[in-house]
XYZ file of C-alpha atoms in Angstrom:
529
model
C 67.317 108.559 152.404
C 68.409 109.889 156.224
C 66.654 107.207 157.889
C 68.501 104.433 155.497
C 71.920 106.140 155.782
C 71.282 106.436 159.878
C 70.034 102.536 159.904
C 73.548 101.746 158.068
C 75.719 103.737 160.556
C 74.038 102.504 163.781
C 74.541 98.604 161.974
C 78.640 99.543 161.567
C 79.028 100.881 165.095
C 76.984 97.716 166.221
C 79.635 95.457 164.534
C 82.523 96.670 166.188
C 81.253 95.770 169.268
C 79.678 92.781 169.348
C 80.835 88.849 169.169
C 81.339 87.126 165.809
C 78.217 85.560 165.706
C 76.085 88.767 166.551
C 78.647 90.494 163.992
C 78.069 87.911 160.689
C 74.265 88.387 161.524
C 74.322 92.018 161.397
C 76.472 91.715 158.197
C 73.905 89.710 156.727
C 71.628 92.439 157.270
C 73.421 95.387 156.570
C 74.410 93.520 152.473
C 71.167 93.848 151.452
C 70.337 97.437 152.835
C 74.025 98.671 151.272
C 73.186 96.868 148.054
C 69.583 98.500 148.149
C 71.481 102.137 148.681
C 73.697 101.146 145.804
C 71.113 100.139 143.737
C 69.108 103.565 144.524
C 72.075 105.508 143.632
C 72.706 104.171 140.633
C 68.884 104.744 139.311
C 69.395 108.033 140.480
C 72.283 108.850 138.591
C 71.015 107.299 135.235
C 72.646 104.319 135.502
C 76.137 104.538 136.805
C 77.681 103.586 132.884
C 80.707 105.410 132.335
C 81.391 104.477 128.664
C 80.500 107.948 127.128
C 79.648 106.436 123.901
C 76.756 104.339 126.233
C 75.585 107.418 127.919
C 74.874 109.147 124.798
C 71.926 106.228 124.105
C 70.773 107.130 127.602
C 71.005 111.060 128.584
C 68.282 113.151 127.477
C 70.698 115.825 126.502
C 72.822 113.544 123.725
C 69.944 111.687 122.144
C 71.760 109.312 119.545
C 70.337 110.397 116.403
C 66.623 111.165 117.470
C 66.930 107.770 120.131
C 65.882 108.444 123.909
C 66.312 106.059 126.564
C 62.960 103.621 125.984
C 63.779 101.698 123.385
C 66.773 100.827 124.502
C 65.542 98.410 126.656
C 64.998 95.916 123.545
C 67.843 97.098 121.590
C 68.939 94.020 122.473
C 66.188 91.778 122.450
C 65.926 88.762 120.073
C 64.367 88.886 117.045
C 61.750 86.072 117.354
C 59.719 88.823 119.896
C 59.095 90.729 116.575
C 58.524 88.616 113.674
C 56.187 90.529 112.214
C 57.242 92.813 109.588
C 54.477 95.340 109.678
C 55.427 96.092 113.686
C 59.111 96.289 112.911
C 58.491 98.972 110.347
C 56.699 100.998 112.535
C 58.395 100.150 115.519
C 61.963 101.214 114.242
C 60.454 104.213 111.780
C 59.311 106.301 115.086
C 61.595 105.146 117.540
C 65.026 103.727 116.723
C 65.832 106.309 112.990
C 63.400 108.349 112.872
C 65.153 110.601 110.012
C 64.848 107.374 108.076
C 61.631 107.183 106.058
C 61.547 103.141 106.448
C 63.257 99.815 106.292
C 64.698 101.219 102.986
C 66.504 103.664 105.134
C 65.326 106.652 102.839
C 67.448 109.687 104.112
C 65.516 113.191 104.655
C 67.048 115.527 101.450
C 66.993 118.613 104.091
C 69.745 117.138 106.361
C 73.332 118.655 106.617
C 75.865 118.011 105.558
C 75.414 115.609 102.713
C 77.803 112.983 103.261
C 78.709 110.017 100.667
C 81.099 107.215 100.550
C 82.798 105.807 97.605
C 84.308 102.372 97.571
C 85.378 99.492 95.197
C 84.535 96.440 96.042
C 84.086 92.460 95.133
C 83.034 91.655 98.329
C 79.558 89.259 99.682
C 76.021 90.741 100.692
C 76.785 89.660 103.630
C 79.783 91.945 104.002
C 78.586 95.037 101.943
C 75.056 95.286 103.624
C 76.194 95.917 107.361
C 78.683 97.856 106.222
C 76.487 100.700 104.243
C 73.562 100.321 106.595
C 75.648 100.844 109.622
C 77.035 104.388 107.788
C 73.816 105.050 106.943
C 73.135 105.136 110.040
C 75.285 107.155 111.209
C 74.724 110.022 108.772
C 75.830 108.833 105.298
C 73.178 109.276 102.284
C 74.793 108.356 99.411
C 77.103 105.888 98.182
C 78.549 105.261 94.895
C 79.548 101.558 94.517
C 81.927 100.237 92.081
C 81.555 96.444 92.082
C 82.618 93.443 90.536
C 83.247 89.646 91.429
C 80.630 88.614 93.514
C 79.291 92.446 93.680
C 78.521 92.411 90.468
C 76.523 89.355 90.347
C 72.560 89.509 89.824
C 71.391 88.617 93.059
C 73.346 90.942 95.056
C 73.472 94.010 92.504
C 69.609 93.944 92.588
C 69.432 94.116 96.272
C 72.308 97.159 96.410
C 70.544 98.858 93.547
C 66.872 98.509 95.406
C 68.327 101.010 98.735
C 67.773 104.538 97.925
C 71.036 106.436 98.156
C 73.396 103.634 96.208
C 74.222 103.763 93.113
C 75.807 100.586 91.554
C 78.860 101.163 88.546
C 80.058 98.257 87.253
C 83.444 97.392 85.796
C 83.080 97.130 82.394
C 85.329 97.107 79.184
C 83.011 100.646 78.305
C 83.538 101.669 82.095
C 87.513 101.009 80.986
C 87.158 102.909 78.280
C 86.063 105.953 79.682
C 88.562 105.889 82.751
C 91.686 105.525 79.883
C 90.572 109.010 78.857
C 90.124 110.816 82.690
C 92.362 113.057 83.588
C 94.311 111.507 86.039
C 95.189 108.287 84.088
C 97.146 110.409 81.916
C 98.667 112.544 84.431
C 102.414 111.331 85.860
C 101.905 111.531 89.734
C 99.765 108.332 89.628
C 102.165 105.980 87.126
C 104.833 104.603 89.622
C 101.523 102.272 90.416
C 100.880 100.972 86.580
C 101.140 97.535 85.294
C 101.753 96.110 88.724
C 99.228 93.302 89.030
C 97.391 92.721 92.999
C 97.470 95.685 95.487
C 98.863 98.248 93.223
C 96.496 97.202 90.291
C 93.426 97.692 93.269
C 95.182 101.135 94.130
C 94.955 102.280 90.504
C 91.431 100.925 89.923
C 90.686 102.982 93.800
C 91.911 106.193 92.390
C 90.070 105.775 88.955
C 87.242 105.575 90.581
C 87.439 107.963 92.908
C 87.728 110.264 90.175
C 84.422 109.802 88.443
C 83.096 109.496 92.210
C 83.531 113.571 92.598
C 81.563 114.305 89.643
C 78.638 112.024 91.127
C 78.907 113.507 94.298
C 79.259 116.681 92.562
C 76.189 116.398 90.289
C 74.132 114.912 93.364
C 74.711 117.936 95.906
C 76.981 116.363 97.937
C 79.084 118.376 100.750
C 81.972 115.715 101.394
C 83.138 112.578 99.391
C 84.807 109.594 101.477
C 86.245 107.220 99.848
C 86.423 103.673 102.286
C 86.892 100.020 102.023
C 84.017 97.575 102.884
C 86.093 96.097 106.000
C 86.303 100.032 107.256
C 84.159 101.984 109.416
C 83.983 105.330 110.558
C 83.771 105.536 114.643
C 82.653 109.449 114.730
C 83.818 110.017 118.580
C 84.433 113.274 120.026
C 81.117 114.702 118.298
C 78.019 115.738 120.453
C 75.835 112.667 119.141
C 77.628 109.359 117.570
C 77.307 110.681 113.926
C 79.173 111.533 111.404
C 76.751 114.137 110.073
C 77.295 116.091 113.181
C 80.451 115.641 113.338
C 81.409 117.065 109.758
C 78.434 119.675 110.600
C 81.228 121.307 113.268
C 83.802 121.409 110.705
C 84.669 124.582 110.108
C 84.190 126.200 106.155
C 87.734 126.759 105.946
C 88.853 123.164 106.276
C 89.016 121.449 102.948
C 89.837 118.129 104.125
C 89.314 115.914 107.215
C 91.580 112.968 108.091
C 90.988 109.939 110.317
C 93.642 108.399 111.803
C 92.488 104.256 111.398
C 92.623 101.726 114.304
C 93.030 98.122 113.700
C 91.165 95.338 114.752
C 92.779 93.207 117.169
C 91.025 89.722 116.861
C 90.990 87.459 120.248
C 89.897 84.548 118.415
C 90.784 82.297 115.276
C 87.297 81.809 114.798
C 86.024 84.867 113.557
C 82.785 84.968 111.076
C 81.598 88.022 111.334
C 83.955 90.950 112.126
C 81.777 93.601 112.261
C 79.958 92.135 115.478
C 82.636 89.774 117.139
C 85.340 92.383 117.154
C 85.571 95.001 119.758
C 89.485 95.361 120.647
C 91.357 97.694 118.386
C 95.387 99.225 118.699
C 95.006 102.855 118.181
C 96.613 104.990 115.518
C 100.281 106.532 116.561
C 98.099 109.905 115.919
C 96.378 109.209 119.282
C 98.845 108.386 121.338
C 101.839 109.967 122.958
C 105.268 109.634 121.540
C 106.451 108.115 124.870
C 103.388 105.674 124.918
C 103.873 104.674 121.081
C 107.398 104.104 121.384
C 107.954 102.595 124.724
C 105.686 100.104 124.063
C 106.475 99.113 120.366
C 108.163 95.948 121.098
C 105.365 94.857 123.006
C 102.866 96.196 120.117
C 104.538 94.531 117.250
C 105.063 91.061 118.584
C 107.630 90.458 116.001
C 105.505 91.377 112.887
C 107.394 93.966 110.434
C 105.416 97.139 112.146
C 103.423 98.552 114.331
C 100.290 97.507 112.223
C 99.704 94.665 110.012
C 98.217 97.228 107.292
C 98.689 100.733 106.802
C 98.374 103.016 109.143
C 98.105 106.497 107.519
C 94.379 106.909 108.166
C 91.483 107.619 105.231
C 90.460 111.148 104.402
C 87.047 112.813 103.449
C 87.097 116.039 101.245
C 84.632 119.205 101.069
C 82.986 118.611 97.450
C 84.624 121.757 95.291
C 85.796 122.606 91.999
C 89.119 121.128 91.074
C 89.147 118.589 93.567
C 90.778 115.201 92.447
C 92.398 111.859 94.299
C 95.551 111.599 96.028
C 95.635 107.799 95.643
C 92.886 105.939 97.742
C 94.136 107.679 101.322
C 93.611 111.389 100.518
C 92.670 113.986 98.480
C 94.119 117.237 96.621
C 93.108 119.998 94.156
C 94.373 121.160 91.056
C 94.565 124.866 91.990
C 95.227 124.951 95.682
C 96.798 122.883 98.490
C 93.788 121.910 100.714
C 93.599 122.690 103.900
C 93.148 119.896 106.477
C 92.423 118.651 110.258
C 93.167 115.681 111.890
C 90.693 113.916 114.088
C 91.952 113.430 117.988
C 89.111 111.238 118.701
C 87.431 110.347 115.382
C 89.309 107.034 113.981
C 88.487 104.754 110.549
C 88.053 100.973 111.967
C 89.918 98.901 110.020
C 89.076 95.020 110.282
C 92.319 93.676 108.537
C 92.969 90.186 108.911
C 90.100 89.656 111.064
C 89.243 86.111 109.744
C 91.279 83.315 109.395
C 90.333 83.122 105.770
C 91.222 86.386 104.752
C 94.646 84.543 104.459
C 93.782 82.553 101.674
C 91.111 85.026 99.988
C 94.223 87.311 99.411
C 96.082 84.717 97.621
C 93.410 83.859 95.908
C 92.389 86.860 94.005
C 96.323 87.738 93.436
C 98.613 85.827 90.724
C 101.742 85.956 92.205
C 105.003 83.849 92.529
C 105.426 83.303 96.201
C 108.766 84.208 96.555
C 110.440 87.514 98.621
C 111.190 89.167 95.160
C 108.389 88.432 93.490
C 105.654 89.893 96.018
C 107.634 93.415 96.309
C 105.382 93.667 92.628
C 102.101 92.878 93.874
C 102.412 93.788 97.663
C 103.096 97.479 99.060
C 103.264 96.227 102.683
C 105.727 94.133 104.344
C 102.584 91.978 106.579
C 101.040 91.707 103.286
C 103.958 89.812 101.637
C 104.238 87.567 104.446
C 100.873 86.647 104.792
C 101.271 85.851 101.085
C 104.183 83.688 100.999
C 102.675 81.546 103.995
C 99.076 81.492 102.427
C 100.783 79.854 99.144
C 103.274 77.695 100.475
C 102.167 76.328 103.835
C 99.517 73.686 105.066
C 96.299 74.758 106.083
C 97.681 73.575 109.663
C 100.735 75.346 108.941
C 98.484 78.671 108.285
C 96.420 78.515 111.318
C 99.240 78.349 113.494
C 100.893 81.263 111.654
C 98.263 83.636 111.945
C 97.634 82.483 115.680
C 101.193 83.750 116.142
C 100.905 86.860 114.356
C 97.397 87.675 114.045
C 95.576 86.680 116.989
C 95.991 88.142 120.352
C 95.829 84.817 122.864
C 98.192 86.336 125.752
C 96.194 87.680 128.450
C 99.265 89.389 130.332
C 99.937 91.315 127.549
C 96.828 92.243 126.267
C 95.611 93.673 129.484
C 99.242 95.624 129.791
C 98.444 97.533 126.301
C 94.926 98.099 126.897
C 96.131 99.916 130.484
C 98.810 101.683 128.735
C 95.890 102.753 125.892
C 97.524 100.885 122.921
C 94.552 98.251 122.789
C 91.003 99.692 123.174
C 87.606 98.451 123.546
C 85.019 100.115 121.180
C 81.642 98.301 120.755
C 79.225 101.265 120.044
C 79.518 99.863 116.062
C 79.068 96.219 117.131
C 75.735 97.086 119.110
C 74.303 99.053 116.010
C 74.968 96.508 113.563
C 73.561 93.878 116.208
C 70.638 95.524 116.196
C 69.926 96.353 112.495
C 70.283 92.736 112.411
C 68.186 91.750 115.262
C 65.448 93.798 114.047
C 65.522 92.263 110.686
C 66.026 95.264 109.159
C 68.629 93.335 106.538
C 66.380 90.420 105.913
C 63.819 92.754 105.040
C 65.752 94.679 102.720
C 66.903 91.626 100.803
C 63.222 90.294 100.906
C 61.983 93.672 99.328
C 64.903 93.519 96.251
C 62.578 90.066 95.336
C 60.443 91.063 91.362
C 59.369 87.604 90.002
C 61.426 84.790 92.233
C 59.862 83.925 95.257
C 61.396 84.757 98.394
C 62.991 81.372 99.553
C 64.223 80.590 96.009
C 65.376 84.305 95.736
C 67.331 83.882 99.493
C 68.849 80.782 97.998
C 70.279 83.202 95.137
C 71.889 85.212 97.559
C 73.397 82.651 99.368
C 74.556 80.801 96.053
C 76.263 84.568 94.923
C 78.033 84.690 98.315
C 79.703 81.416 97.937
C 80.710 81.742 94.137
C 83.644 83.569 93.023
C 81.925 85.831 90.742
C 82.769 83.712 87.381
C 78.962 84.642 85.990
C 79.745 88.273 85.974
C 81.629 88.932 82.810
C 84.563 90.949 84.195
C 87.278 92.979 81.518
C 91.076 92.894 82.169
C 91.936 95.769 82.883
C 94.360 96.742 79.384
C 95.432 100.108 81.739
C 96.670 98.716 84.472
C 98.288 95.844 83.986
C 98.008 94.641 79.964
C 99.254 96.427 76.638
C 101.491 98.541 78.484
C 102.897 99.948 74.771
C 99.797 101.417 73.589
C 98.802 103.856 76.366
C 102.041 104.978 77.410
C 102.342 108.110 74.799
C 98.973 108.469 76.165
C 99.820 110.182 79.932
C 101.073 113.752 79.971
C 102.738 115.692 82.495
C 100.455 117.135 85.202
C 99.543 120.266 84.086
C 98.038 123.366 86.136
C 96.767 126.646 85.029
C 99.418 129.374 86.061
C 101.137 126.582 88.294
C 102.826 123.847 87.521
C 104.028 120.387 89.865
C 104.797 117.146 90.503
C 102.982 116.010 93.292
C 103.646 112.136 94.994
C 100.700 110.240 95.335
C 100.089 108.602 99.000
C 99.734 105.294 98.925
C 98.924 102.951 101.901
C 101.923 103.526 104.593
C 102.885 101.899 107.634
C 103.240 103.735 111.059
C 106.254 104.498 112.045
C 109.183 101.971 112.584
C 112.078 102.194 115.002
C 115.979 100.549 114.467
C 117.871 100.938 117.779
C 115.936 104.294 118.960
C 116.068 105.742 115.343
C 112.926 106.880 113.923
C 112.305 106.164 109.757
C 110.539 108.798 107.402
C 107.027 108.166 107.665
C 104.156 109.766 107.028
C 103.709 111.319 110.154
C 107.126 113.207 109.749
């Protein structure tokens, strides 16, 4: 190392001395040698990464869930080096999750905290899979799955209901049934949402099934409950490993619920398939961020869209599993005998992937029988993007669309991109991008979808999947839902005032709200007030 470092000094004072031809030739020579130091250095330090989230799958000292530093090599590695299924069992068993018991990602009982995730969902396999596996990975267990639409068909059911960990509920007219009589359907604090047909119908269904969700959890030995969408994940930063076991492990016993402020995905192309691997640029929640920062910069942030987000931006909360807990709505949690108390995560954020592809324009107004029109969408809508994105999706060409959402939904100028990622509005985040690039470049999904196969054979049974991914559910025999939005007369006498055992309130439910909004310097009511 002392002779190196003397050779490079004794080539500098040589090149300040000599003629330019003797200088370029001792420049010539002294590149190598400095990139040869630089190299050393850098395999001396570990590396030279900075990303912290990176370093974690390298250092020793924060192994990433049982991973050291050897396998990351071919992390990234195509798939066609490891066809065979046999090796990829082993290989990723003792290696890559080794609290996983196999391919079926079988979660050691013994680990703390028990984490699950409720959701409700009509989304594809192709969607749902990544989405649980990748929170599997990160510490989840359980989940509790209420599906229908394409959830709910055969194909994809059978492969949901084959992991260990999910359980599948399905929306039927007996499922209905039970949720008229549950507690909170005939409490007040939830009715302002009833017989509104589109979002607020999907808020009521959310918070229905929530409710039987903490008596699962409950009856299952669960320690928190989260309740997510399948275009959200949890990005546990700030804890020692990138988990979300450990990171609700350093809770402390007092806390009774934990909120994550969301970040939403920012997409740099119009092109999107798959979100969860082709988006890594997120805006960060108004919780992370200075005042200054947030509303300096809010022009520049909203590029003429209603708000700060597209979506809402009052985060998703997970709640210690206790007695008299109940939904808040589909954001957060309470209890009937106490006010909980709760933290908010400074590094810890909920990914939201709203908008991300070009056709979640039209798959909105799809699934939602509404009259286009400014009036007419402040009934199905809550948010102002929402509405917008609507109105355009149901009255505009499919030319007319595109250019839209390049306007509104895409981020295409460079300048100003790189100005909010320096000022920390945008950030880059691609530790959930290079798991779920790996579970898939390990085959660890095709497996699991080859393994849900009884008597079809595997091709024909693929072809299934691909067939329910593409339909729009119409083979699943799916109930109106009489509560929410039909017969509005015969369960009204039904709901009773919320009543509490020596205390007695009126609590508002939280819906989905938007960030907060400024009007010549003035700052709105919001959430975060």
């Amino acid at each position: 190392m002392a002779s190196l470092y003397s050779s490079i000094q004794s080539l500098s004072f040589a090149v300040k001395h000599h003629s330019f031809p003797t200088k370029l030739l001792l420049l010539l020579v002294l590149l190598p040698l400095s990139l040869a130091l630089f190299a050393f250095l850098l395999q001396w330090h570990g590396g030279g990464i900075d990303d912290p989230i990176f370093k974690k799958f390298l250092d020793e000292s924060f192994k990433f869930l049982g991973i050291d530093s050897s396998p990351l090599a071919t992390f990234g590695h195509s798939s066609s080096h490891s066809s065979d299924c046999s090796m990829l069992m082993g290989h990723i068993n003792m290696t890559i999750f080794p609290h996983y018991q196999d391919l079926k990602f079988k979660f050691e009982p013994d680990r703390k905290p028990k984490i699950c995730v409720t959701t409700s969902t009509s989304a594809s396999l192709e969607q749902i899979l990544p989405w649980m596996l990748y929170h599997k990975v990160i510490g989840v267990s359980t989940f509790f799955l209420f599906v229908e639409g394409k959830a709910a068909t055969l194909a994809i059911s059978k492969v949901l209901e084959s992991i260990p960990g999910v359980r599948v509920i399905y929306r039927t007219k007996e499922l209905e049934e039970q949720q008229a009589k549950s507690r909170i359907w005939n409490e007040t604090w939830l009715s302002s949402f009833f017989y509104k047909p589109c979002n607020y119908e999907l808020f009521v269904k959310q918070s229905l099934n929530m409710e039987m969700a903490i008596v699962m959890a409950r009856d299952a030995g669960m320690d928190w409950i989260l309740h997510l969408d399948t275009d959200e994940l949890i990005h546990p930063a700030g804890a020692r490993e990138y988990s979300l076991r450990q990171l609700m492990l350093d809770v402390p016993e007092n806390i009774d619920m934990v909120v994550f402020p969301n970040y939403e995905s920012s997409v740099e192309r119009d092109d999107i398939k798959e979100p969860f691997t082709e988006v890594s640029m997120f805006k960060k929640n108004y919780d992370h961020l200075t005042k200054d920062t947030y509303f300096d910069m809010y022009k520049d942030s909203t590029r003429g869209n209603p708000n700060y987000f597209l979506t809402y931006g009052n985060g998703k909360a997970a709640a210690r599993v206790q007695d008299h807990l109940r939904p808040n709505g589909a954001h957060r949690w309470s209890n009937y005998m106490k006010t909980p108390s709760e933290i908010k995560l400074e590094e810890a954020a909920v990914l939201h992937y709203t908008y991300a592809k070009f056709s979640d324009l039209t798959s909105r107004r799809d699934r939602c029988d509404c009259k286009p029109t400014k009036e007419d969408v402040k009934q199905c809508f809550m948010l102002e993007f929402d509405r917008a994105a609507f109105i355009i999706a149901s009255t505009a060409t499919n030319e007319g669309m595109l250019n839209w959402y390049r306007e509104h939904v895409v981020w295409g100028d460079e300048t100003l991109k790189m100005k909010l990622l320096k000022k920390g509005i945008l950030t880059r985040i691609h530790a959930p991008k290079t798991i779920i690039q790996g579970l898939t470049e390990f085959g660890v999904f095709r497996h699991i979808i080859a393994s849900a196969q009884e008597s079809h054979s595997k091709d024909k049974f693929l072809v299934s999947i691909e067939s329910s991914n593409s339909s729009t559910g119409t083979d699943f025999v799916r109930y109106q839902s009489r509560k929410i939005g039909k017969d509005k007369k015969s369960h009204t006498k039904a709901r009773k005032s919320l009543e509490v055992t020596n205390s007695t309130f009126q609590e508002i439910v939280v819906p989905p709200l938007s960030p907060p909004i400024t009007d010549e310097n003035r700052l709105f009511p919001s959430v975060y007030d």
